[in-house]
Amino acid sequence: MEKRQELYRGKSKTVHATDDPDLLWLTFLNDATAFDGAKKAQLDRKGEVNCKINAFIMGKLEAAGVRTHFVRVLSDTEALVRKLTMLPVECVVRNVVAGSMSKRLGIPEGTVLPAPIFEFFYKSDALHDPLINDSHIEVLGWATRDEIARMKALTFRVNDVLKPLFAAAGITLVDYKLEFGNYRGELLLGDELSPDGCRLWDSTTQEKMDKDRFRRDLGNVIEMYIEVAKRLGVPL
Ligand code: ADP
Ligand code: TMP
Ligand code: ASP
């Protein structure tokens, strides 16, 4: 597999073409950003740790029957994926109230929900990823009604697989964000699943083990990402 031209430089990954038009080369960077790029830092080893956690989780999802873009790792920080036509929405599932839902609705962080809540956000840094609903997506043409239904079903299905996986590692899966795209008529899970796009709390102490450590200046960001990897049994 040959790495060709850079197609996109994102906040935490670069995307390159390959000699196969159906495949992309993702590179996980040490760049950390929060608040839609307003806060930035370099965190040593973040690219490697996220690439490896992502590969492990994508493998678990595939094994559970969730179709993803993931093909294989290429190095410590690089992965080969199927080239998707991404839908410009972010799918969030919450098991415990935190972050923007806590602020928006005035519900204390840590409130355990009786059932998971699903939210859509429009993927736009300039607009700060506003909360949207099915009607916005369908009428504005960001996805079809059928794609909306499939994104929701797949995002909940991911919860069924990952909640017990993290629980067995002594970690509560508080919430997470997924992105989807189309590949030859099939809707696949894209992007990444790592502590950058999830909230992960130690099940006993409630200590944060995810990107909130960076957002909220709690320190030991990568040390905690490494602890997540260790508990899941991801070799680093
Ligand atoms: P951002 O764009 O939010 O800054 P990243 O730094 O993670 O995010 O950049 C990776 C970009 O690649 C994201 O915009 C994501 O939607 C896109 N992407 C992820 N997986 C795929 C894929 N399989 N095919 C095409 N694009 C993808
Ligand atoms: P929120 O509480 O800020 O809405 O985020 C919910 C979860 O989704 C949290 O784990 C962070 C993740 N997320 C991202 O990673 N990127 C995003 O752009 C958004 C909106 C959420
Ligand atoms: N879209 C946001 C960013 O990376 C998500 C976050 O705050 O983590 O800037």
XYZ file of N, CA and C and ligand atoms in Angstrom, residues 90 92 94 98-101 121 129 175-177 196-199 215, ligand 2:
72
model
N -22.834 14.383 13.574
C -22.192 13.616 14.632
C -23.301 12.985 15.470
N -24.335 11.233 18.909
C -23.893 11.098 20.304
C -24.901 10.248 21.063
N -25.629 9.088 25.090
C -25.271 9.384 26.488
C -25.919 8.367 27.406
N -23.526 14.559 31.115
C -22.252 15.288 31.251
C -22.198 16.342 30.150
N -21.166 17.170 30.204
C -20.849 18.090 29.112
C -22.000 18.978 28.690
N -22.225 19.059 27.379
C -23.188 20.036 26.843
C -24.618 19.735 27.286
N -24.951 18.463 27.509
C -26.333 18.160 27.933
C -26.567 18.667 29.352
N -25.621 16.206 16.173
C -25.000 17.526 16.069
C -24.581 17.724 14.617
N -20.604 23.073 16.234
C -21.348 21.798 16.226
C -22.719 21.907 16.910
N -20.497 8.754 27.612
C -21.062 9.159 26.318
C -20.002 8.977 25.235
N -20.410 9.090 23.974
C -19.457 8.971 22.865
C -20.061 9.561 21.607
N -19.161 9.900 20.668
C -19.571 10.507 19.394
C -19.121 9.609 18.244
N -10.517 10.487 22.902
C -10.755 11.850 22.403
C -12.238 12.125 22.158
N -13.003 11.091 21.812
C -14.402 11.318 21.414
C -15.404 10.612 22.310
N -14.937 10.238 23.515
C -15.824 9.561 24.481
C -15.634 10.214 25.839
N -16.583 9.995 26.726
C -16.309 10.256 28.145
C -16.212 8.906 28.837
N -9.585 19.242 28.227
C -10.493 20.398 28.166
C -10.480 21.179 29.481
P -20.807 17.159 24.415
O -21.172 16.895 25.840
O -19.770 18.244 24.246
O -22.010 17.387 23.549
O -20.104 15.841 23.843
C -20.673 14.574 23.958
C -19.637 13.511 23.612
O -19.332 13.539 22.230
C -18.300 13.676 24.333
O -17.769 12.394 24.621
C -17.417 14.394 23.326
C -17.971 13.890 22.002
N -17.912 14.903 20.944
C -16.770 14.981 20.156
O -15.822 14.230 20.354
N -16.738 15.916 19.171
C -17.758 16.761 18.931
O -17.649 17.584 18.030
C -18.953 16.661 19.750
C -20.131 17.572 19.526
C -18.975 15.719 20.740
